Tab-separated table of C-alpha atoms and ligand atoms in Angstrom:
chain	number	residue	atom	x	y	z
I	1153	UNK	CA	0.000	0.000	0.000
I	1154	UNK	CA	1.238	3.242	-0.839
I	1155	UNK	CA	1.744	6.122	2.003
I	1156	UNK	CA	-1.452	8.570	3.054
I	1157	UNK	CA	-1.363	11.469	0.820
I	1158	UNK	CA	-2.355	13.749	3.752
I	1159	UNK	CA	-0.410	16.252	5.594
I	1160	UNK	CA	-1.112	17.843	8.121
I	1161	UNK	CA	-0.804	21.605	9.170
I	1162	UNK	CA	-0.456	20.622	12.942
I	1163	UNK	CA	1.917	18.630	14.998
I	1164	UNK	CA	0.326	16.310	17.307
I	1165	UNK	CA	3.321	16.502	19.928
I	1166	UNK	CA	3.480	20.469	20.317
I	1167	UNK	CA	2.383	21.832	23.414
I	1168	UNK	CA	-0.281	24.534	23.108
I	1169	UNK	CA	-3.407	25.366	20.844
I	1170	UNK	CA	-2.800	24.711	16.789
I	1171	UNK	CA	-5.664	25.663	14.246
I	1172	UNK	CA	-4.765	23.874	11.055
I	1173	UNK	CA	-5.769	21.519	8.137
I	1174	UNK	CA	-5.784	18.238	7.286
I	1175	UNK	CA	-4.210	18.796	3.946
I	1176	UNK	CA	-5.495	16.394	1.344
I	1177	UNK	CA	-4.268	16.702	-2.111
I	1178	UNK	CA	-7.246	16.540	-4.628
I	1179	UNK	CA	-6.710	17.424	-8.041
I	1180	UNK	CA	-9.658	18.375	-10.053
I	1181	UNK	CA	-11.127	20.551	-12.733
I	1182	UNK	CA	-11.161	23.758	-10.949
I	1183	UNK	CA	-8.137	23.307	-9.216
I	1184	UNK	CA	-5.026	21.583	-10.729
I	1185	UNK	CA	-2.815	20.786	-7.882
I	1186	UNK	CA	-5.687	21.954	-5.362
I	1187	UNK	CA	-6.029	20.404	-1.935
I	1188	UNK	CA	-9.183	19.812	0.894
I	1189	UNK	CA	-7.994	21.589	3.373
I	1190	UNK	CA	-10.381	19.868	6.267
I	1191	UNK	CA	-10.030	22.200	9.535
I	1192	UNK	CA	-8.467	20.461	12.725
I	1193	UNK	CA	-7.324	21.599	16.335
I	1194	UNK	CA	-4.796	20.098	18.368
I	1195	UNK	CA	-4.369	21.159	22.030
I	1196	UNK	CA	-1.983	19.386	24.173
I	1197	UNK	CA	0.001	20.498	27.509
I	1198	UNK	CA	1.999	17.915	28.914
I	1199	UNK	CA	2.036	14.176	29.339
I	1200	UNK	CA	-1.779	12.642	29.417
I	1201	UNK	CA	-4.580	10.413	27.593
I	1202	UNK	CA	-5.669	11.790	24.219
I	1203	UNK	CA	-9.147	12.369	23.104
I	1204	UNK	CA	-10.213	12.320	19.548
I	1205	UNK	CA	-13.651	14.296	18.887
I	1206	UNK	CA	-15.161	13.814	15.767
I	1207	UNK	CA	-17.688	15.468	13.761
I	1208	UNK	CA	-20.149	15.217	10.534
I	1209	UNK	CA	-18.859	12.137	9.582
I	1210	UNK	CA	-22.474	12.597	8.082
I	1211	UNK	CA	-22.597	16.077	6.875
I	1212	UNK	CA	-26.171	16.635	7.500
I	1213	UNK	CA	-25.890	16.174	11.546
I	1214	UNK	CA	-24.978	19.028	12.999
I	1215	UNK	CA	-24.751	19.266	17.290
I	1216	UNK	CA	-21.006	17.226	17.308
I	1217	UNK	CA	-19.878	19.828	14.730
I	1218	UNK	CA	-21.605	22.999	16.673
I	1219	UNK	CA	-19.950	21.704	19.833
I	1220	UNK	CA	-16.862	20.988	18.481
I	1221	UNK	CA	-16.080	24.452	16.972
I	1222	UNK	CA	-16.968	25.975	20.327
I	1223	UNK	CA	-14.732	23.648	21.960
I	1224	UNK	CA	-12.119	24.401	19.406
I	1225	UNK	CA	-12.261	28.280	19.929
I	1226	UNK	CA	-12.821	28.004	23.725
I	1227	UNK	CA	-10.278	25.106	25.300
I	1228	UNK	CA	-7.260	26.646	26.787
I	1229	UNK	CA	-4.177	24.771	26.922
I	1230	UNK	CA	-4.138	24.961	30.570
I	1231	UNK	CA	-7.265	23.280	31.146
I	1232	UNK	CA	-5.842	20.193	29.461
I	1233	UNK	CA	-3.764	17.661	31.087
I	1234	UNK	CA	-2.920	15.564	27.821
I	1235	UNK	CA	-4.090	16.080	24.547
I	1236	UNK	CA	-7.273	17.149	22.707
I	1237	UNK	CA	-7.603	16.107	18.927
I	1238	UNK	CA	-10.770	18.056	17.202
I	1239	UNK	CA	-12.108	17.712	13.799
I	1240	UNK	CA	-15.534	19.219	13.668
I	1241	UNK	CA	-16.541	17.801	9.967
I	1242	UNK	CA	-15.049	14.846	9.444
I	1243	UNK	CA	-16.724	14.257	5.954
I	1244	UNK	CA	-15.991	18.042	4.843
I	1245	UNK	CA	-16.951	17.750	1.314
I	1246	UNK	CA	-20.524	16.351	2.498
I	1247	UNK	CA	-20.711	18.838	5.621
I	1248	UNK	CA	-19.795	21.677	3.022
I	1249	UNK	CA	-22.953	20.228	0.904
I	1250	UNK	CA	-25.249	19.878	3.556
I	1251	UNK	CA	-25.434	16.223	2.575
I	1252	UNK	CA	-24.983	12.762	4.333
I	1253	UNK	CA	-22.546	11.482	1.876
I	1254	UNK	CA	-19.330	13.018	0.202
I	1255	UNK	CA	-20.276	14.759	-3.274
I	1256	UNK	CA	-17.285	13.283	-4.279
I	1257	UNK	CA	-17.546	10.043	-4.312
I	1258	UNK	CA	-20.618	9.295	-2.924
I	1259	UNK	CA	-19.115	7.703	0.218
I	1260	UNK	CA	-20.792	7.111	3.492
I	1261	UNK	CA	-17.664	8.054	5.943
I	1262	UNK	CA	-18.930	5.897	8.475
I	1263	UNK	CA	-19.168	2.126	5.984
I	1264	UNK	CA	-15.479	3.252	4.349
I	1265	UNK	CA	-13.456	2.833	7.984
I	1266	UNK	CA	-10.419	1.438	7.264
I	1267	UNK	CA	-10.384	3.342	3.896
I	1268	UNK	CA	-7.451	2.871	1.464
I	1269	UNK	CA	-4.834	5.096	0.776
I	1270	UNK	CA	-5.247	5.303	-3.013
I	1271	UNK	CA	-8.871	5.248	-2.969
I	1272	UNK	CA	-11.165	8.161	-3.533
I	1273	UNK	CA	-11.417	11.101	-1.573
I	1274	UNK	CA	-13.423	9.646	1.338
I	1275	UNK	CA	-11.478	6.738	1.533
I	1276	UNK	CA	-8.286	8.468	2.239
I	1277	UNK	CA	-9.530	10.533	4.918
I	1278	UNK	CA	-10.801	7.128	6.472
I	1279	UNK	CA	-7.318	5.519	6.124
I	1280	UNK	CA	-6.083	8.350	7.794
I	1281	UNK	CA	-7.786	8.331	10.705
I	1282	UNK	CA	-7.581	4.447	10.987
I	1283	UNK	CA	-3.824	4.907	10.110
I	1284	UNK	CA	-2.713	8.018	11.414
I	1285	UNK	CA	-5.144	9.388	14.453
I	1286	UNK	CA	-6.920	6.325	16.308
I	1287	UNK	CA	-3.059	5.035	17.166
I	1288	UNK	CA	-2.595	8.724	19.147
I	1289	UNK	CA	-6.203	8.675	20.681
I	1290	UNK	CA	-7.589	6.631	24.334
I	1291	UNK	CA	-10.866	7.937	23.770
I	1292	UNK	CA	-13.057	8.764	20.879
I	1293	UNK	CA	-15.721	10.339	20.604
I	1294	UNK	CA	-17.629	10.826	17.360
I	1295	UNK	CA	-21.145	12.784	17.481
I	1296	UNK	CA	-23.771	11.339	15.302
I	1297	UNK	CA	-27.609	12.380	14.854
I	1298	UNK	CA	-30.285	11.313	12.344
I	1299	UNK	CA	-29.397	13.601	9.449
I	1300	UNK	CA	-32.241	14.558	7.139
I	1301	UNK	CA	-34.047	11.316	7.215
I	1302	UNK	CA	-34.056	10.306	10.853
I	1303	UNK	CA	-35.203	11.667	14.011
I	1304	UNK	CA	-34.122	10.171	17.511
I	1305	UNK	CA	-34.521	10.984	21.706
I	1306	UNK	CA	-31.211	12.529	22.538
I	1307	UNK	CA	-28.557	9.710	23.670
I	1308	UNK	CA	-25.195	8.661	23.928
I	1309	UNK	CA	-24.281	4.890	22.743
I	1310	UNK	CA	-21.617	2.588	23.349
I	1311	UNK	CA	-21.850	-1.058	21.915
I	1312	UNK	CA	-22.483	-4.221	23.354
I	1313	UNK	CA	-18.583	-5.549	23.418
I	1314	UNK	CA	-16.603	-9.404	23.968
I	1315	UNK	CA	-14.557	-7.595	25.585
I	1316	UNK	CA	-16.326	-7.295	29.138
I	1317	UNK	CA	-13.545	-4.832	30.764
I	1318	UNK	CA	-13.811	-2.575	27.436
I	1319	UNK	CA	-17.329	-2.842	27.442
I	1320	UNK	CA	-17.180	-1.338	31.473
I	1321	UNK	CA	-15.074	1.260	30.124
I	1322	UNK	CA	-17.254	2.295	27.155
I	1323	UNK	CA	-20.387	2.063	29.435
I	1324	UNK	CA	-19.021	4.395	31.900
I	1325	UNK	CA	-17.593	6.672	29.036
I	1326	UNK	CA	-21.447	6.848	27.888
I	1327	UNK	CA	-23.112	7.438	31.121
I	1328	UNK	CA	-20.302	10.151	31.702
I	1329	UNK	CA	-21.700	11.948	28.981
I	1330	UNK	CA	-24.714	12.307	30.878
I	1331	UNK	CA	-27.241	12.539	27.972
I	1332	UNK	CA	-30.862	12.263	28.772
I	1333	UNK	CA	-31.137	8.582	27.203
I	1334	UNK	CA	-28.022	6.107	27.612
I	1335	UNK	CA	-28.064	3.382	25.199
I	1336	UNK	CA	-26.213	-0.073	24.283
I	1337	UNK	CA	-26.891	0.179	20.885
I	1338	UNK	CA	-27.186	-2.377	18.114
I	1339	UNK	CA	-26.241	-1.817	14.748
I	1340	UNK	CA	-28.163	-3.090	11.634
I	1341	UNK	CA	-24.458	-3.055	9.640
I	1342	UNK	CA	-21.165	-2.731	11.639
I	1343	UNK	CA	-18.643	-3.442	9.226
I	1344	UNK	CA	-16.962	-0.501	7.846
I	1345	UNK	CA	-17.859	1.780	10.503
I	1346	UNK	CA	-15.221	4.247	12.558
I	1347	UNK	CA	-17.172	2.577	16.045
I	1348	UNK	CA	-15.889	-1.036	14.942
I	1349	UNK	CA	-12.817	0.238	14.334
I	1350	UNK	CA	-11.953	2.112	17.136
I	1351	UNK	CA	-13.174	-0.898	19.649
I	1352	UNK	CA	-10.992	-3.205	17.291
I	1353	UNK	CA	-8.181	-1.279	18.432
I	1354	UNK	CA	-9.133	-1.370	22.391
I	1355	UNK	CA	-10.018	2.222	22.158
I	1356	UNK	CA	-13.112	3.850	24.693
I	1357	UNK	CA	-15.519	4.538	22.023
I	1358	UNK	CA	-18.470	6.444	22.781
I	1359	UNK	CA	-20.948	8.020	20.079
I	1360	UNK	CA	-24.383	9.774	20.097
I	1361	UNK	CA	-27.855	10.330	18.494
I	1362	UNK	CA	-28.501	13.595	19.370
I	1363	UNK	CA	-31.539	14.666	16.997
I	1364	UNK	CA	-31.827	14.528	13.490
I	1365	UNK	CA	-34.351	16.188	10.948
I	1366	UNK	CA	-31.159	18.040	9.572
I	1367	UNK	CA	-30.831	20.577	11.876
I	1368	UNK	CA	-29.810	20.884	15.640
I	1369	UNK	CA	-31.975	22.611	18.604
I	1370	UNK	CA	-31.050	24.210	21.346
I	1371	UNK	CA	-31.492	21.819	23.745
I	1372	UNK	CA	-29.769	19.221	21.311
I	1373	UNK	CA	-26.971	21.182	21.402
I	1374	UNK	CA	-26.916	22.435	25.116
I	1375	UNK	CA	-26.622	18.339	25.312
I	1376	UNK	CA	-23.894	18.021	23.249
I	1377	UNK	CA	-21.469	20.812	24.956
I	1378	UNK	CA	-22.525	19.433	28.520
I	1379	UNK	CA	-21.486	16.055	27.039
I	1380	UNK	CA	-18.457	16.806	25.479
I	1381	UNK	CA	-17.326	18.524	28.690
I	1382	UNK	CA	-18.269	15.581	30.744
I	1383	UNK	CA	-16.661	13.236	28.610
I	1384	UNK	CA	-13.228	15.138	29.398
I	1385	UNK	CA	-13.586	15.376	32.505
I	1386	UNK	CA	-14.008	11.688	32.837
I	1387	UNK	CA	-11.035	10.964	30.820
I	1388	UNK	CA	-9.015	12.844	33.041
I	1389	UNK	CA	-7.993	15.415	30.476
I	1390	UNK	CA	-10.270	18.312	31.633
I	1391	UNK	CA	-10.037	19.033	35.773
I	1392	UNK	CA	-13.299	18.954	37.578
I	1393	UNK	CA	-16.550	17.181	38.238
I	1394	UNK	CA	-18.810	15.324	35.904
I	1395	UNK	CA	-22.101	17.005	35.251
I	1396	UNK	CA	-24.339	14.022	36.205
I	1397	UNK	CA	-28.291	14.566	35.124
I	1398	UNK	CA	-31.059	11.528	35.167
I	1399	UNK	CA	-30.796	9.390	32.254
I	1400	UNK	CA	-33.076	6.802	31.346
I	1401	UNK	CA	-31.042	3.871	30.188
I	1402	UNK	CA	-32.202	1.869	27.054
I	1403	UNK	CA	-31.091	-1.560	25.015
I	1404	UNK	CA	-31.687	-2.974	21.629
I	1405	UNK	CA	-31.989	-6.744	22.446
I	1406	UNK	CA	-32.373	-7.660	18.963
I	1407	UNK	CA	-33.138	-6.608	14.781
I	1408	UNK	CA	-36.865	-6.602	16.611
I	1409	UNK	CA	-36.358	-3.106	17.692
I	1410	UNK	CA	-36.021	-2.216	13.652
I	1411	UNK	CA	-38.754	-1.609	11.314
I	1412	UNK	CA	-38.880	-0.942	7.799
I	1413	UNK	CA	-41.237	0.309	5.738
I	1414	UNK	CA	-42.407	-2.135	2.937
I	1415	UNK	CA	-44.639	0.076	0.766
I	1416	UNK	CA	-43.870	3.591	-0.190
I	1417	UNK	CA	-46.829	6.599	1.202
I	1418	UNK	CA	-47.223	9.172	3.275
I	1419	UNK	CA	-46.073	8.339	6.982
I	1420	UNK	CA	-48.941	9.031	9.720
I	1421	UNK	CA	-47.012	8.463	13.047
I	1422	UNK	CA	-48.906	7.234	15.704
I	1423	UNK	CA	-46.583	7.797	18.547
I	1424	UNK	CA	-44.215	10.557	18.860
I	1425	UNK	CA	-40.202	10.073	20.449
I	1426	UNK	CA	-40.039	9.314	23.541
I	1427	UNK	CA	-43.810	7.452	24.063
I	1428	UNK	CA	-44.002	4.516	25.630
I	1429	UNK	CA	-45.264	1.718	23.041
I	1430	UNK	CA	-45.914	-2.353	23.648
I	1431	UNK	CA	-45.757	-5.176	20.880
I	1432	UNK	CA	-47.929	-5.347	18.708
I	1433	UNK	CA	-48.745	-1.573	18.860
I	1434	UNK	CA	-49.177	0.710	15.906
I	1435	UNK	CA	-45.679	3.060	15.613
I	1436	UNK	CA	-47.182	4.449	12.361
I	1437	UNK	CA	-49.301	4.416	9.331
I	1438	UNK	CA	-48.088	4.498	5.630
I	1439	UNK	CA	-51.407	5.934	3.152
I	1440	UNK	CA	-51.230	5.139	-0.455
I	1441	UNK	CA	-50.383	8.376	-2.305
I	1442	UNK	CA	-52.176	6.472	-5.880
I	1443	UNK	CA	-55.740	5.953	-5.054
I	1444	UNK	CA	-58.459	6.975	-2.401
I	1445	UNK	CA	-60.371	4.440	-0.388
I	1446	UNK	CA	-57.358	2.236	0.449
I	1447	UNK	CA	-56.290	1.098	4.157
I	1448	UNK	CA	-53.004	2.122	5.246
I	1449	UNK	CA	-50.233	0.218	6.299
I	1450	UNK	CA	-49.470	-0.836	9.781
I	1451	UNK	CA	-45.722	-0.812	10.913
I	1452	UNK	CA	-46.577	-2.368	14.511
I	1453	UNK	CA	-43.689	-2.636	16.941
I	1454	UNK	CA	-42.321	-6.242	17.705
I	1455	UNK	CA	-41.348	-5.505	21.281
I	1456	UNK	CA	-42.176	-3.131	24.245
I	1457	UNK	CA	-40.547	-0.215	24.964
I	1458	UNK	CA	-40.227	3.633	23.926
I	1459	UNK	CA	-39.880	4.904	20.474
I	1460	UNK	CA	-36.114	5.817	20.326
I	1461	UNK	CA	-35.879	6.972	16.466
I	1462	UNK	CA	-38.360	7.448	13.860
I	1463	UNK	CA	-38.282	8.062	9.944
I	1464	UNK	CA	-38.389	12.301	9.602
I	1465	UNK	CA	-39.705	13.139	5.964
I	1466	UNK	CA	-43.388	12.593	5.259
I	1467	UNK	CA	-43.271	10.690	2.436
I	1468	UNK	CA	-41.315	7.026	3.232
I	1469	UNK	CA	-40.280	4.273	0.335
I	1470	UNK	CA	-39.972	0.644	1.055
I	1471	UNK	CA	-36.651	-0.242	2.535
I	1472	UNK	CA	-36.907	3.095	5.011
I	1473	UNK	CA	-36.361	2.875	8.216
I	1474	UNK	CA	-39.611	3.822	9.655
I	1475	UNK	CA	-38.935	3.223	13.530
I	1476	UNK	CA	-36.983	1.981	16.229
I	1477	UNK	CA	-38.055	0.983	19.688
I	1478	UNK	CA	-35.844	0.278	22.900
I	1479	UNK	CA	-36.251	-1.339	25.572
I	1480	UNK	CA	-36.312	0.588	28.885
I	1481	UNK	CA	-33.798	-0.558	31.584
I	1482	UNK	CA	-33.761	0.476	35.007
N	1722	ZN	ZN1	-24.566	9.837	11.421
């Protein structure tokens, strides 16, 4: 494999606050021997754990990349012990277009992880931070929310793990974040994505749903600050006390908790985030959109519990994710 064409602006073992660029060389119509210059803060002081904070790996979810740029502009060297590692829009071509995926290549940044170095843009940019940044970081956390298409009850996630002693550490990493739900989250495809890779490598790997409907609040984002702080406090990197709030903790047993829509309409829901709901329970309606005088189409949850996420848009096509439901645990 051939070395990662990026450079960066920064050097990860100066002391003190650096505002730089992931340099990535991308040669293109408009710009012969142009780069992506994706923005990037390093602030270290001293000997300590490292904490990588990620951002807009989808480019349409925006409270990790809000946070993150306050952080950025805020976090004084001498509030560190160790080293703090911010990219607020990790997939800057796709944050820059206000889409999920890169308008590059089309690449979901969180399915690419470990990239390749002489792949497309997207894949570099994985390789790099599979490559070059998880090796530096202890902790990692990357902010996620539902994007355009997805809505979901603010939470922080870590994964169900082998690894029982990582999984403690991940679990405790989540609850530090103090959002209002907590959640061991199951994913419907793992492979390819940053969280695998990151608990591959033994790292504390925590990452949220914050929101979604492509935009952030301002409670969604008053979570997302309090979390970030809390998380580096808890790492040891940022002096003080956690934050702790009630949180509700949830799980996601099994694929049960996921429903998809099978016929395309116009998407009634029946319960709103956050409602309780029991099996066999109508989550939401799908109408034809073709023909009057036609019953709709139940998507009925398979377990009890409380709606955690729900398709956003108002129109849904088979294949959608309509809903999912967790289970509450006390
Ligand atoms: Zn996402």
């Amino acid at each position: 494999m051939p070395a990662n064409p990026i450079a960066p602006t920064v050097d990860y073992e100066a002391d003190g606050v650096q505002h730089g660029f992931l340099r990535l060389p991308w040669s293109r119509n408009e710009s012969a021997w142009g780069n992506l210059m994706i923005p990037i803060t390093v602030i270290r002081n001293g000997e300590g754990p490292t904490a990588l904070l990620t951002g807009a790996s989808h480019g349409d979810e925006y409270e990790g990349p809000v946070a993150l740029m306050d952080l950025a502009r805020t976090l004084q060297p001498g509030q560190v012990s160790g080293r703090v590692i911010i990219i607020p829009f990790l997939n800057y071509p796709a944050f820059r277009a206000g889409s999920r995926l890169s308008p590059i290549d089309g690449a979901n940044m969180n399915r690419i992880v470990p990239g390749r170095p002489d792949g497309t843009v997207s894949y570099k940019i994985a390789d790099y931070l599979q490559q070059s940044l998880l090796p530096l970081a202890d902790i990692v956390l990357d902010f996620h929310s539902g994007g355009k298409t997805l809505d979901f009850v603010p939470f922080a996630a870590a994964h169900a793990l082998p690894d029982a002693a990582q999984a403690a550490r991940c679990h405790a990493a989540r609850d530090a974040f103090g959002a209002p739900y907590s959640v061991t989250m199951l994913e419907i495809d793992a492979v390819g994505m940053f969280d695998t890779a990151c608990e591959e490598m033994g790292k504390v790997f925590v990452t949220t749903e914050l929101g979604g409907a492509g935009t952030a609040t301002a409670r969604s984002v008053g979570i997302a600050r309090r979390g970030l702080r809390n998380l580096l406090v808890h790492a040891g990197i940022v002096a003080g006390e956690v934050d702790r709030k009630p949180t509700q903790w949830l799980d996601m047993p099994s694929v049960d908790c996921f429903s998809f829509a099978e016929d395309e309409g116009l998407y009634e829901a029946m319960v709103d985030l956050g409602d309780p709901i029991k099996k066999g329970e109508v989550i939401a309606r799908v109408h034809a959109t073709t023909r009057t005088g036609q019953p709709p189409q139940d998507i009925r949850a398979k377990l009890s519990g409380v709606l955690a996420a729900r398709h956003f848009p108002g129109l849904i096509r088979p294949g959608d994710c309509a809903s999912v439901v967790a289970v509450l645990v006390d």
